[in-house]
Coordinates of C-alpha atoms in Angstrom, one line a residue:
Chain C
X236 CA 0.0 0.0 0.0
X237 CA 1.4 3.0 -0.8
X238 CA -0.3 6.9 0.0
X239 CA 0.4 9.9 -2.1
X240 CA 1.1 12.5 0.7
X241 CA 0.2 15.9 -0.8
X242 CA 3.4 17.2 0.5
X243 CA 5.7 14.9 -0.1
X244 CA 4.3 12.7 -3.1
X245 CA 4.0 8.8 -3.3
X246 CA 5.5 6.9 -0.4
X247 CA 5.5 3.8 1.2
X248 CA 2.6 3.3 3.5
X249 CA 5.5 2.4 6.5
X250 CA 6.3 6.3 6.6
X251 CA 2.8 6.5 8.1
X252 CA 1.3 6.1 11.2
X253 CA -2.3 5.1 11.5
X254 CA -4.4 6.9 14.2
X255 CA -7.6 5.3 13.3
X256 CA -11.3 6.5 11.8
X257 CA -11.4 10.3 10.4
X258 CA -14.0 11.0 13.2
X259 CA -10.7 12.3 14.7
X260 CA -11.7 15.7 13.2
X261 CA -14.9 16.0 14.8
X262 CA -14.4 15.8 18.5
X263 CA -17.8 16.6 20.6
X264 CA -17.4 20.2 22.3
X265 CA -15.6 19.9 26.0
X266 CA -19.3 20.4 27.3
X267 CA -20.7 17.9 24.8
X268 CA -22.9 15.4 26.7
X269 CA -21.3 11.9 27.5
X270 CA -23.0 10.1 24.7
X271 CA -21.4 12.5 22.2
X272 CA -18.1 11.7 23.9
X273 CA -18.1 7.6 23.9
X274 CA -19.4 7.8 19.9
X275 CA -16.7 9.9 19.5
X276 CA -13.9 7.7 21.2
X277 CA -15.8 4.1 20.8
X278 CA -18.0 3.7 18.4
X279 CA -17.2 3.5 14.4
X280 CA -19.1 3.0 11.4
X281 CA -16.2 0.3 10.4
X282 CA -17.2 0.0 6.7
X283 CA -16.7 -2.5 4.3
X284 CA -15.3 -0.5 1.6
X285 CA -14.7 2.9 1.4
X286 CA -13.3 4.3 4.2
X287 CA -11.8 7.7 5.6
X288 CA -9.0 7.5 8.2
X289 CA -6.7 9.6 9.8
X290 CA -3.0 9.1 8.8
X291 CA 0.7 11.1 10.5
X292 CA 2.9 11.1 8.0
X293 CA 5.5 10.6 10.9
X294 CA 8.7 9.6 8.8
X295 CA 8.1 12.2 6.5
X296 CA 6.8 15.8 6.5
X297 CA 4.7 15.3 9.9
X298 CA 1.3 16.5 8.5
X299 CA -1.7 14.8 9.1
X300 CA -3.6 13.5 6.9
X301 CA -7.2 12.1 5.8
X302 CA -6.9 9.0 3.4
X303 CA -10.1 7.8 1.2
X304 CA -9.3 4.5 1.3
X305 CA -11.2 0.9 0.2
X306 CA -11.0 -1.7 3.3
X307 CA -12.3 -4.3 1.1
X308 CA -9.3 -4.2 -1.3
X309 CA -6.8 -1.3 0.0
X310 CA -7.1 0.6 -3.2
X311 CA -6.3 4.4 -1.9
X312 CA -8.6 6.6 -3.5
X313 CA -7.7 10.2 -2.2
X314 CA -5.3 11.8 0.6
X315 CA -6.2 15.1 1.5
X316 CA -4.3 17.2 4.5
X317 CA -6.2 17.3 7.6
X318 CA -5.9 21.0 8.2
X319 CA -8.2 21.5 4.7
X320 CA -10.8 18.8 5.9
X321 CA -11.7 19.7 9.7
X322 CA -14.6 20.8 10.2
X323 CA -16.2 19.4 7.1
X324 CA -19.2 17.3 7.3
X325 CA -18.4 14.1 6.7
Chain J
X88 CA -22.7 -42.7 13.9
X89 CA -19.8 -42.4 16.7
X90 CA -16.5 -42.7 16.0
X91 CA -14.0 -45.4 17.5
X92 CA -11.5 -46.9 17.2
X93 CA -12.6 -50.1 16.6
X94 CA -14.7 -48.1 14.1
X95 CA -12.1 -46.9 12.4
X96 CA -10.1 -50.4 11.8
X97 CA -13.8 -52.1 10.6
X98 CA -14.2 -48.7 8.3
X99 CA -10.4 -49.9 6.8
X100 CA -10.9 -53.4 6.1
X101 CA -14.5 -52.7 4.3
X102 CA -13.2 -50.1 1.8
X103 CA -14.3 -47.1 4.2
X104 CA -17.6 -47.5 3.3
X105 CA -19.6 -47.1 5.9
X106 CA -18.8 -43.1 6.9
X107 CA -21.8 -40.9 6.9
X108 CA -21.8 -36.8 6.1
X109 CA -20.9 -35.4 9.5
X110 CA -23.9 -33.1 9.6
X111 CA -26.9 -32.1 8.0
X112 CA -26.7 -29.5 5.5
X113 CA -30.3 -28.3 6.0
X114 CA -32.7 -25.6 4.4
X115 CA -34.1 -23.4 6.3
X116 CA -37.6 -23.7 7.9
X117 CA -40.1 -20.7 8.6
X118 CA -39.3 -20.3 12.0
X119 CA -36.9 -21.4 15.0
X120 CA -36.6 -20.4 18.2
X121 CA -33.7 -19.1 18.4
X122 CA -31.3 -18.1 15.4
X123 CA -27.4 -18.2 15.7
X124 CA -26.3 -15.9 12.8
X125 CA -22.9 -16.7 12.1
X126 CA -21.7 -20.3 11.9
X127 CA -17.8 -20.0 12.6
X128 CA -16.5 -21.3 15.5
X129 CA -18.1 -19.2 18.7
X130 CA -21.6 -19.8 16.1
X131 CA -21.7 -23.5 16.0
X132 CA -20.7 -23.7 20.0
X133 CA -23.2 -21.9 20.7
X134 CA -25.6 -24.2 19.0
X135 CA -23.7 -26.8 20.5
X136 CA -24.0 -25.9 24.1
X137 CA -27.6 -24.4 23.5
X138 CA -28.8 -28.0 23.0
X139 CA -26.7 -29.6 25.3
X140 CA -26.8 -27.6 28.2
X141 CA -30.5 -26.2 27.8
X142 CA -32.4 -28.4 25.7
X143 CA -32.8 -25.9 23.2
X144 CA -32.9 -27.8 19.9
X145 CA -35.1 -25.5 18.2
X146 CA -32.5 -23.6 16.4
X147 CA -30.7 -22.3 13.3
X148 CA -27.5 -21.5 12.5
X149 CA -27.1 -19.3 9.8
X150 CA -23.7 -19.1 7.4
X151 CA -23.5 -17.0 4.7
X152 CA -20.3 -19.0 3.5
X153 CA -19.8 -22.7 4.5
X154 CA -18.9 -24.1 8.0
X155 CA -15.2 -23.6 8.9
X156 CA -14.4 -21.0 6.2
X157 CA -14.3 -18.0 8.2
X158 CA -11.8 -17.2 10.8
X159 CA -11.8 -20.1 12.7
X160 CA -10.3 -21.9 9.6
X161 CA -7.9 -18.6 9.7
X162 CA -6.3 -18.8 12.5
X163 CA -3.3 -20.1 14.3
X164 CA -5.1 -22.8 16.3
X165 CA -3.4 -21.4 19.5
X166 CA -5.0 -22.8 22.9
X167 CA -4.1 -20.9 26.3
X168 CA -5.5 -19.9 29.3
X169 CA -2.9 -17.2 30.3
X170 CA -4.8 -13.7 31.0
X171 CA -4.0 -11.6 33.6
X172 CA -7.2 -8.9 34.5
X173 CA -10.3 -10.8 36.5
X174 CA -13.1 -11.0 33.5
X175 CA -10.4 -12.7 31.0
X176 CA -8.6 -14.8 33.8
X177 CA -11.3 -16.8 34.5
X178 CA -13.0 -16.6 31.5
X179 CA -9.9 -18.3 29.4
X180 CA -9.9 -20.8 32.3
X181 CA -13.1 -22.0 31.5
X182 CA -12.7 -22.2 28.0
X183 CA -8.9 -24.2 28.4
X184 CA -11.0 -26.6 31.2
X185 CA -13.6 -27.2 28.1
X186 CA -10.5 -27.9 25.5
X187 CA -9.5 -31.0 28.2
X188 CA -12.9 -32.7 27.4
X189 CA -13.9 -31.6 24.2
X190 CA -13.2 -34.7 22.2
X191 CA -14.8 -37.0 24.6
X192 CA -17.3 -34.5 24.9
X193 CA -18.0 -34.2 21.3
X194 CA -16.8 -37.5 20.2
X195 CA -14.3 -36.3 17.3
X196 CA -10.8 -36.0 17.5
X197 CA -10.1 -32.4 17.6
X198 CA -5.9 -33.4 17.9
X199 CA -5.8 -31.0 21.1
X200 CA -2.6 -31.2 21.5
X201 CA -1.4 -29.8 25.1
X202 CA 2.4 -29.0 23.4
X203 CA 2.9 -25.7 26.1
X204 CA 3.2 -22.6 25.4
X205 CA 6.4 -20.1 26.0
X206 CA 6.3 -16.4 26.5
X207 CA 9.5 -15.1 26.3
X208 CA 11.3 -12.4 28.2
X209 CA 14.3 -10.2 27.6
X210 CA 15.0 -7.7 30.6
X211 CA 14.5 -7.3 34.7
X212 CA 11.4 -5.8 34.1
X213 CA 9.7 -8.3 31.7
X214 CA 11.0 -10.8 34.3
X215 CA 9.3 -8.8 37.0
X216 CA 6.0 -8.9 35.0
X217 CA 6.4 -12.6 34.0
X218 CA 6.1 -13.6 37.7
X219 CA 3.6 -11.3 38.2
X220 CA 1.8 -12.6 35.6
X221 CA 2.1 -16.2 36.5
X222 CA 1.0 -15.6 39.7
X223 CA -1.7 -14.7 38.2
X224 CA -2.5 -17.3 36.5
X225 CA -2.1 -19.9 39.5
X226 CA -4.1 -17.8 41.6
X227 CA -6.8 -18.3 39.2
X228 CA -6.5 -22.4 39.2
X229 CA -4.3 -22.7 36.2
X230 CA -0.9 -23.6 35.5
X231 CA 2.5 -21.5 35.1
X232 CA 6.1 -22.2 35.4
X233 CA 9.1 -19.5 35.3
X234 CA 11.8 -20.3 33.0
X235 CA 15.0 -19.0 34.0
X236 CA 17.5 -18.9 30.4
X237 CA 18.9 -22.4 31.0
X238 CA 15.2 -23.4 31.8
X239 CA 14.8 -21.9 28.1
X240 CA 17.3 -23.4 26.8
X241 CA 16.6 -26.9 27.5
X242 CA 12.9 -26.9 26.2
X243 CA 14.1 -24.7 22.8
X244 CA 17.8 -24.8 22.7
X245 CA 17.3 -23.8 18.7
X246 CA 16.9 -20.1 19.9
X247 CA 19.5 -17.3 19.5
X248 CA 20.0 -16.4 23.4
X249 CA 22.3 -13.7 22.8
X250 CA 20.7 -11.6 20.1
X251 CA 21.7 -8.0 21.0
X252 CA 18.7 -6.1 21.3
X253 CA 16.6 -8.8 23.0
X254 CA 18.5 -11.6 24.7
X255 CA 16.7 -14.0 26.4
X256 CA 16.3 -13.8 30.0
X257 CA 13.8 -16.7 30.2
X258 CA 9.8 -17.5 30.0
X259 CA 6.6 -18.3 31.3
X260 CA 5.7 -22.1 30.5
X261 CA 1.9 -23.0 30.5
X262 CA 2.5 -26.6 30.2
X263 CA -1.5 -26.9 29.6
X264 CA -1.7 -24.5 26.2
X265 CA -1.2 -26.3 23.4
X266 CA -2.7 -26.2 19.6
X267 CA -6.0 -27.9 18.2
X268 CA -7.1 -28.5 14.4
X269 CA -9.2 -25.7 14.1
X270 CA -11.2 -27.0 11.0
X271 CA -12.1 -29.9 13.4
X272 CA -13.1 -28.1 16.0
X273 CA -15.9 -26.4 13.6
X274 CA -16.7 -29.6 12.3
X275 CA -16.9 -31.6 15.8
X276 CA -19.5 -28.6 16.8
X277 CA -21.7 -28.9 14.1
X278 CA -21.4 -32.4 14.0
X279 CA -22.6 -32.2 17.8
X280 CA -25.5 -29.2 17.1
X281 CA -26.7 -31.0 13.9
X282 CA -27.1 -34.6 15.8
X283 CA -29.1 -32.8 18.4
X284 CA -31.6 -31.7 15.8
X285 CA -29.7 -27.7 15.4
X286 CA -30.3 -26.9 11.8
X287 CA -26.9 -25.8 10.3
X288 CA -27.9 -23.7 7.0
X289 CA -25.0 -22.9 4.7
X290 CA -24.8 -20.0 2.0
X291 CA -27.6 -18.3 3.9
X292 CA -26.6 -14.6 4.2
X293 CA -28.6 -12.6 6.4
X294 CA -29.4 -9.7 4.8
X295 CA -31.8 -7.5 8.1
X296 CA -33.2 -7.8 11.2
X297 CA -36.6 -8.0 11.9
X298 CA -37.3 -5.8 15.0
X299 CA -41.1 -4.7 16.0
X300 CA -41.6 -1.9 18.5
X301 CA -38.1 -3.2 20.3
X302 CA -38.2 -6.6 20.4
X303 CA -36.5 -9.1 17.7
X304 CA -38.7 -11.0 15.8
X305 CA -36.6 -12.8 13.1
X306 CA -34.4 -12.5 10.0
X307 CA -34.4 -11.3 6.3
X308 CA -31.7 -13.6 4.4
X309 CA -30.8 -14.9 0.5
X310 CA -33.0 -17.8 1.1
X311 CA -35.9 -16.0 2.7
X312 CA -37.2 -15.1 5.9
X313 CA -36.9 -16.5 9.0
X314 CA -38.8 -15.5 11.9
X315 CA -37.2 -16.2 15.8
X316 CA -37.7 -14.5 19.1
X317 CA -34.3 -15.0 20.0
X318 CA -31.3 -13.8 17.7
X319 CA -27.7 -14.0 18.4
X320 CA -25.0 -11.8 16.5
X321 CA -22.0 -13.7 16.6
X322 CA -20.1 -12.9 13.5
X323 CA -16.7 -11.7 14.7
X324 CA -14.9 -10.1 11.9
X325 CA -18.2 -8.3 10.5
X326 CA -19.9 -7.6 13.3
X327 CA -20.2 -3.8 12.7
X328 CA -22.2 -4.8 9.1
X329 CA -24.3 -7.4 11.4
X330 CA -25.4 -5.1 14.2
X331 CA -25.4 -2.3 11.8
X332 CA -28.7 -4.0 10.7
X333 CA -30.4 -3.9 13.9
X334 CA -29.4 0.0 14.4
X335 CA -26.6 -0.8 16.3
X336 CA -23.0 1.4 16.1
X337 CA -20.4 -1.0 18.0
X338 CA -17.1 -0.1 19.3
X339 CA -15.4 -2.1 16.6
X340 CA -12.6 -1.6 14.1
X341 CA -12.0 -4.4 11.7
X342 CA -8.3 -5.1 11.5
X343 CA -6.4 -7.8 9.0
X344 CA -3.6 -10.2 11.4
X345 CA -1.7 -12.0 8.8
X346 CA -0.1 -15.7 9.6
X347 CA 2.1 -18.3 7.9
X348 CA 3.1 -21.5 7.1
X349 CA 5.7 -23.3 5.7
X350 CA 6.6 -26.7 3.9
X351 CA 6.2 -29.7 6.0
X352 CA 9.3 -30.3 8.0
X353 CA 10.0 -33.3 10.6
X354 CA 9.1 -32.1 14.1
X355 CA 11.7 -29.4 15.5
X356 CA 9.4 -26.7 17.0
X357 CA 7.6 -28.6 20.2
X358 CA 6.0 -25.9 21.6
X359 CA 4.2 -22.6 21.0
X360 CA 6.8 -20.2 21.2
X361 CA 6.0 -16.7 21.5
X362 CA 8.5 -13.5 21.3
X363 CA 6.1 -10.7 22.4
X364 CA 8.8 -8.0 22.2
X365 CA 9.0 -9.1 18.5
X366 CA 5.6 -9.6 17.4
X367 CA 6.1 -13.1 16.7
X368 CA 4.8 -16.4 17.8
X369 CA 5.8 -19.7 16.4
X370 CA 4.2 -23.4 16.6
X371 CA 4.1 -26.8 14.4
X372 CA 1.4 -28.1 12.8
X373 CA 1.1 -32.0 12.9
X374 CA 1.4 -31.9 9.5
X375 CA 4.8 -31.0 9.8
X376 CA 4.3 -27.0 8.6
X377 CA 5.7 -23.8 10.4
X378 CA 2.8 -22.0 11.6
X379 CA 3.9 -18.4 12.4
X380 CA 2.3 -14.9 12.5
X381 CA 2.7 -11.6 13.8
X382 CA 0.8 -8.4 14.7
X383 CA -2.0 -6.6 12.8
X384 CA -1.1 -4.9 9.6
X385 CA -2.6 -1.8 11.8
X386 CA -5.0 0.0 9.5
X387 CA -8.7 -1.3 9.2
X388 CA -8.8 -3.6 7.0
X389 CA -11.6 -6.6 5.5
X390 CA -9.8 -8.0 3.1
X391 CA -8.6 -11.0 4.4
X392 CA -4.6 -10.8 2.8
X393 CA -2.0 -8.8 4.2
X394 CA 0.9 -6.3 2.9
X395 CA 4.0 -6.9 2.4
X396 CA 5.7 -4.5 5.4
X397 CA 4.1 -7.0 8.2
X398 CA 5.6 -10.4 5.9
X399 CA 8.9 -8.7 6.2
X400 CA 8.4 -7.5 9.9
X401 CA 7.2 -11.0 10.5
X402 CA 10.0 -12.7 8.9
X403 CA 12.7 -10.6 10.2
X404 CA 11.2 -11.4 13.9
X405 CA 11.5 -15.5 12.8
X406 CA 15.2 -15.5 11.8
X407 CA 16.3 -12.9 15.1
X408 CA 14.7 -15.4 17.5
X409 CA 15.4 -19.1 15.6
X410 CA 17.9 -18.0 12.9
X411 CA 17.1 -21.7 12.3
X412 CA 13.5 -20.6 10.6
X413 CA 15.6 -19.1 7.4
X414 CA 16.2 -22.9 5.8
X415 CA 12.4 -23.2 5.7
X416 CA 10.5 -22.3 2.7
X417 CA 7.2 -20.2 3.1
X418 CA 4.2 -21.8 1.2
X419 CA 1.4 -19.9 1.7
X420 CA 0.0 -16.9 3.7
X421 CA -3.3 -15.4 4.4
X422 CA -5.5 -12.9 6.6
X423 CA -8.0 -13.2 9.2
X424 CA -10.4 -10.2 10.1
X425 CA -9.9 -9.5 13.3
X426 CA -12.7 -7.4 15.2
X427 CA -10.5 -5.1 17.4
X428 CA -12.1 -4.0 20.0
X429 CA -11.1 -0.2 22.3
X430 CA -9.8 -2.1 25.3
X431 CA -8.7 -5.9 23.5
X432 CA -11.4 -7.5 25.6
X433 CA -14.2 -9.3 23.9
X434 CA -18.5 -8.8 24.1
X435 CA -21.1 -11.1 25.2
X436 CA -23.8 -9.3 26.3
X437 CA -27.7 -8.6 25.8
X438 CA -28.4 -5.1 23.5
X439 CA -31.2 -2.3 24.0
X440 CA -32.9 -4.8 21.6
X441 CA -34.9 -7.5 23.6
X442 CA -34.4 -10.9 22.1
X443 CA -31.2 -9.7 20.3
X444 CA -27.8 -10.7 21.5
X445 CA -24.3 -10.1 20.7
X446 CA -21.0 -11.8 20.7
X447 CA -18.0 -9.9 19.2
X448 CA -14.7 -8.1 19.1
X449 CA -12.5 -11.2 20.0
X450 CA -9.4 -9.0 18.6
X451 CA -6.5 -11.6 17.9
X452 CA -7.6 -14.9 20.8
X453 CA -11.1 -15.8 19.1
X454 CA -9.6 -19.7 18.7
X455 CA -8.7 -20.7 22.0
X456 CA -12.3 -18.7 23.1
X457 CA -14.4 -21.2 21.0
X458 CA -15.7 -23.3 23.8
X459 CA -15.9 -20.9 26.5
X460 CA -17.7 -18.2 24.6
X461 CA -20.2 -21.0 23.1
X462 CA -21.0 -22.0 26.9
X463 CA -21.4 -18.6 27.8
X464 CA -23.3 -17.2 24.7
X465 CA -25.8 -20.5 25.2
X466 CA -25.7 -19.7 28.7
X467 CA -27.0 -16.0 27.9
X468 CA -29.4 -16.9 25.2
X469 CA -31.3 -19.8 27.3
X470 CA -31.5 -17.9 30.4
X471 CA -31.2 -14.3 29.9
X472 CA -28.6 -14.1 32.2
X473 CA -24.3 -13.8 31.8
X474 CA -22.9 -16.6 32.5
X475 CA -20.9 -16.2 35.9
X476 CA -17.3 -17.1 33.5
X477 CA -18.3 -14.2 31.0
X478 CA -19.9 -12.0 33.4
X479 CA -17.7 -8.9 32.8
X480 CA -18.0 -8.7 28.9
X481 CA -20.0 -6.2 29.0
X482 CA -21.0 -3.7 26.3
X483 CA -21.9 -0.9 27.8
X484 CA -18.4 -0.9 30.6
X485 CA -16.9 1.6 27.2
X486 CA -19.6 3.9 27.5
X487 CA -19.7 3.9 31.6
X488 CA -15.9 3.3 31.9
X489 CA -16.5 0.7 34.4
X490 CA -14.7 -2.5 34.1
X491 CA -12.8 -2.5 31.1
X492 CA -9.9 -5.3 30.7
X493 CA -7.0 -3.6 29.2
X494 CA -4.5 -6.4 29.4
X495 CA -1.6 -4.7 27.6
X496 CA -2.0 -1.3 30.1
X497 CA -2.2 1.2 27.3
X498 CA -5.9 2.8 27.0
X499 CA -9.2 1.6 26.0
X500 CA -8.6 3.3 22.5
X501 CA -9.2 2.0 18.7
X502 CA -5.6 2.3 18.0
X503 CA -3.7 0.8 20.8
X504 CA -4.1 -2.9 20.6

């Protein structure tokens, strides 16, 4: 698997660290009730296909970034850097 | 038809022509009482111990594949009771104490093969936590002997002791853990379920979940509709499709664990060997096959095959620890869809859903689980109550923060086990 980091270009997916769901982006207000909280560190859609996760590109230029990725085959259909997705509704 | 034997030399001498199918393959009927959907391992236990234990008979299990091809015929066939937190201790207790009479109890040879298992350690501290660990393990009724390096040695004198970044200090023996033919295992449970009228219903994919005004009331699936008051999810690798049918968002991420074998060799490896500071655990199949594997690939994943960075991790683990590995020639690898759950502890449980019920997120130790979560699950759909082995997998201790079994220490979070 390799991910095209918008920075850096095409590398291999080891360069990467993977933090998990994209839902990172989204975190529930520090007064959000509980139930906004354990959706928001528990609970995941964990589809079968396509995918958005949250990626550190920690052997490369640091930035953090949101892959469009297929967990069915591991085709990687888009990288985007975090800092231009937050806040977008998913 | 029971197998003996005595059975076994007759069957030779008559041309082997007396074996029957081992189950019946059997199309679905209008209505059960209660439908297993899932029929891997933990499924076809389930069944199993619903109509032994509780005299439930009245029961379907639904496959969308066939029996056996899901994870439990993925797996490493690894068989050990050695937890540490109260909830897994004594669950993983009960389900090794099941393994000891499970080919009796089932009548089929499941070649449980009680070989031991080693975890290694490599420093003062891993020492430290070995004891600690073992300790743990006695307390709870089981078995566990410290290994000091010429204890090591002895049992697997093939190792490299004094590899530079992790020598070996010595290990913690379960002489009780062993292996088991994991295709048997499904097989000797269905054989069991089907002979005790459990309908066992192959390429039947369930495709929804009847609910009326909160209460289960059957299935939708490729071969019709099936109605049931009582419905258990127990589909560990896509549990978050399954319960995504009845509503339900579950603190699952699907991750691939890739293992591998290699050409039949004559017996060398005795044990399970496992080198936690390398991610890599080691055993011998009766066939005569390396069976090996390491950690997760660690990105969500369904497709059931691996990338190449984890072979290479793998590997490179395998010729540190028994530079001995790199004359042996890999034949095959694969991937197993691990449901990874926030704190590495598994689900059985009741949901907000009366008559629905849910068995999930085994992470990487669904195998050695297959008897103990089938008593439990049975236990749970026949009586409505956990049983007392099981009693902490609960679903809602992420929500409420009570009771959560992290047994590697570092945070009930998606990406940390």
């Amino acid at each position: 698997m390799r991910i095209t980091c918008p920075i850096c270009g095409e590398r291999d997916r080891r360069e990467f660290y993977y933090v998990g769901d994209a839902v990172a982006l989204e975190r529930p207000d520090a007064d959000a009730p509980p139930e906004a909280w354990h959706g928001y560190i528990h609970l995941r859609d964990n589809p079968c296909g396509v995918t958005r996760d949250l990626w550190y590109h920690e052997q490369g230029c640091a930035a953090w970034l949101v892959v469009t990725r297929n967990t069915a085959t591991h085709e990687v259909l888009g990288v985007a850097l975090a800092s231009d997705e937050k806040g977008e509704a998913r | 038809m029971r197998f003996s034997g005595l059975r076994v030399l007759r069957e030779g001498l008559t041309g082997n022509r007396g074996w029957q199918a081992h189950w019946r393959d059997a199309t679905p009927r209008p209505e059960y009482d209660v439908i297993i959907i899932g029929g891997g391992g933990h499924g076809l236990s389930t069944a199993y111990y619903l109509a032994k234990n509780h005299g439930l008979t009245n029961v379907a299990v639904l496959e969308k594949g066939w029996i056996g091809g899901g994870n439990v015929g993925r797996n490493t066939t690894i068989v050990r009771a050695n937890y540490f937190l109260p909830g897994n201790s004594e669950f993983y207790s009960h389900s090794l104490k099941l393994w000891e009479g499970l080919e009796a109890d089932l009548n089929y040879n499941v070649m449980h093969s009680q070989r031991g298992q080693i975890s290694l350690f490599h420093s003062d501290a891993q020492r430290d936590a070995a004891v600690r660990r073992g300790n743990a393990m006695r307390n709870q009724g089981d078995d566990a002997i410290l290994l000091d390096r010429e204890g090591v040695r002895r049992h697997l004198p093939y190792l490299d002791f004094d590899n530079a970044r992790f020598p070996i200090y010595g290990g913690l023996l379960q002489p009780r853990a062993g292996t088991a033919r994991h295709d048997a295992v499904a097989w000797g449970y269905a054989r069991g379920a089907s002979e005790r009228g459990v309908d066992i219903i192959q390429n039947c994919e369930v495709t929804g979940i009847d609910i009326d005004r909160g209460k289960v009331t059957g299935v939708q699936t490729t071969r019709g509709a099936i109605k049931a008051g009582k419905v258990a999810i127990v589909v560990a690798g896509r549990s978050s499709q399954v319960a995504a049918m009845a509503g339900m968002r579950l603190p699952i991420e699907s991750h691939v664990l890739q293992a591998f074998v290699t050409e039949g060799l004559k017996p060398c490896i005795n044990h399970v060997v496992s080198f936690g500071m390398g991610h890599f655990y080691i055993s011998q199949s009766d066939k005569g096959g390396l069976v090996f594997g390491g950690d997760l690939d660690f990105h969500a994943s369904y497709a059931a095959r691996g990338n190449l960075p984890m072979v290479e991790h793998v590997m490179e683990a395998g010729m540190a620890l028994m530079p001995m590995i790199g004359n042996a020639r890999v034949l095959r690898s694969w991937g197993g869809i691990m449901d990874m759950s926030p704190d590495g502890s598994p689900v059985i449980d009741r949901t907000h859903i009366e008559g629905l019920y849910l068995n999930c997120g085994w992470c990487y130790g669904g195998f050695k689980a297959v008897p103990g979560s089938g008593w439990s699950m049975a236990h749970l759909v026949a009586t409505g109550e956990p049983h007392k082995a099981a009693a902490r997998y609960r679903l809602d201790r992420f929500e409420t923060g009570r009771g959560l079994m992290d047994e590697e220490g570092t945070g009930a979070q998606h990406n940390l086990h």
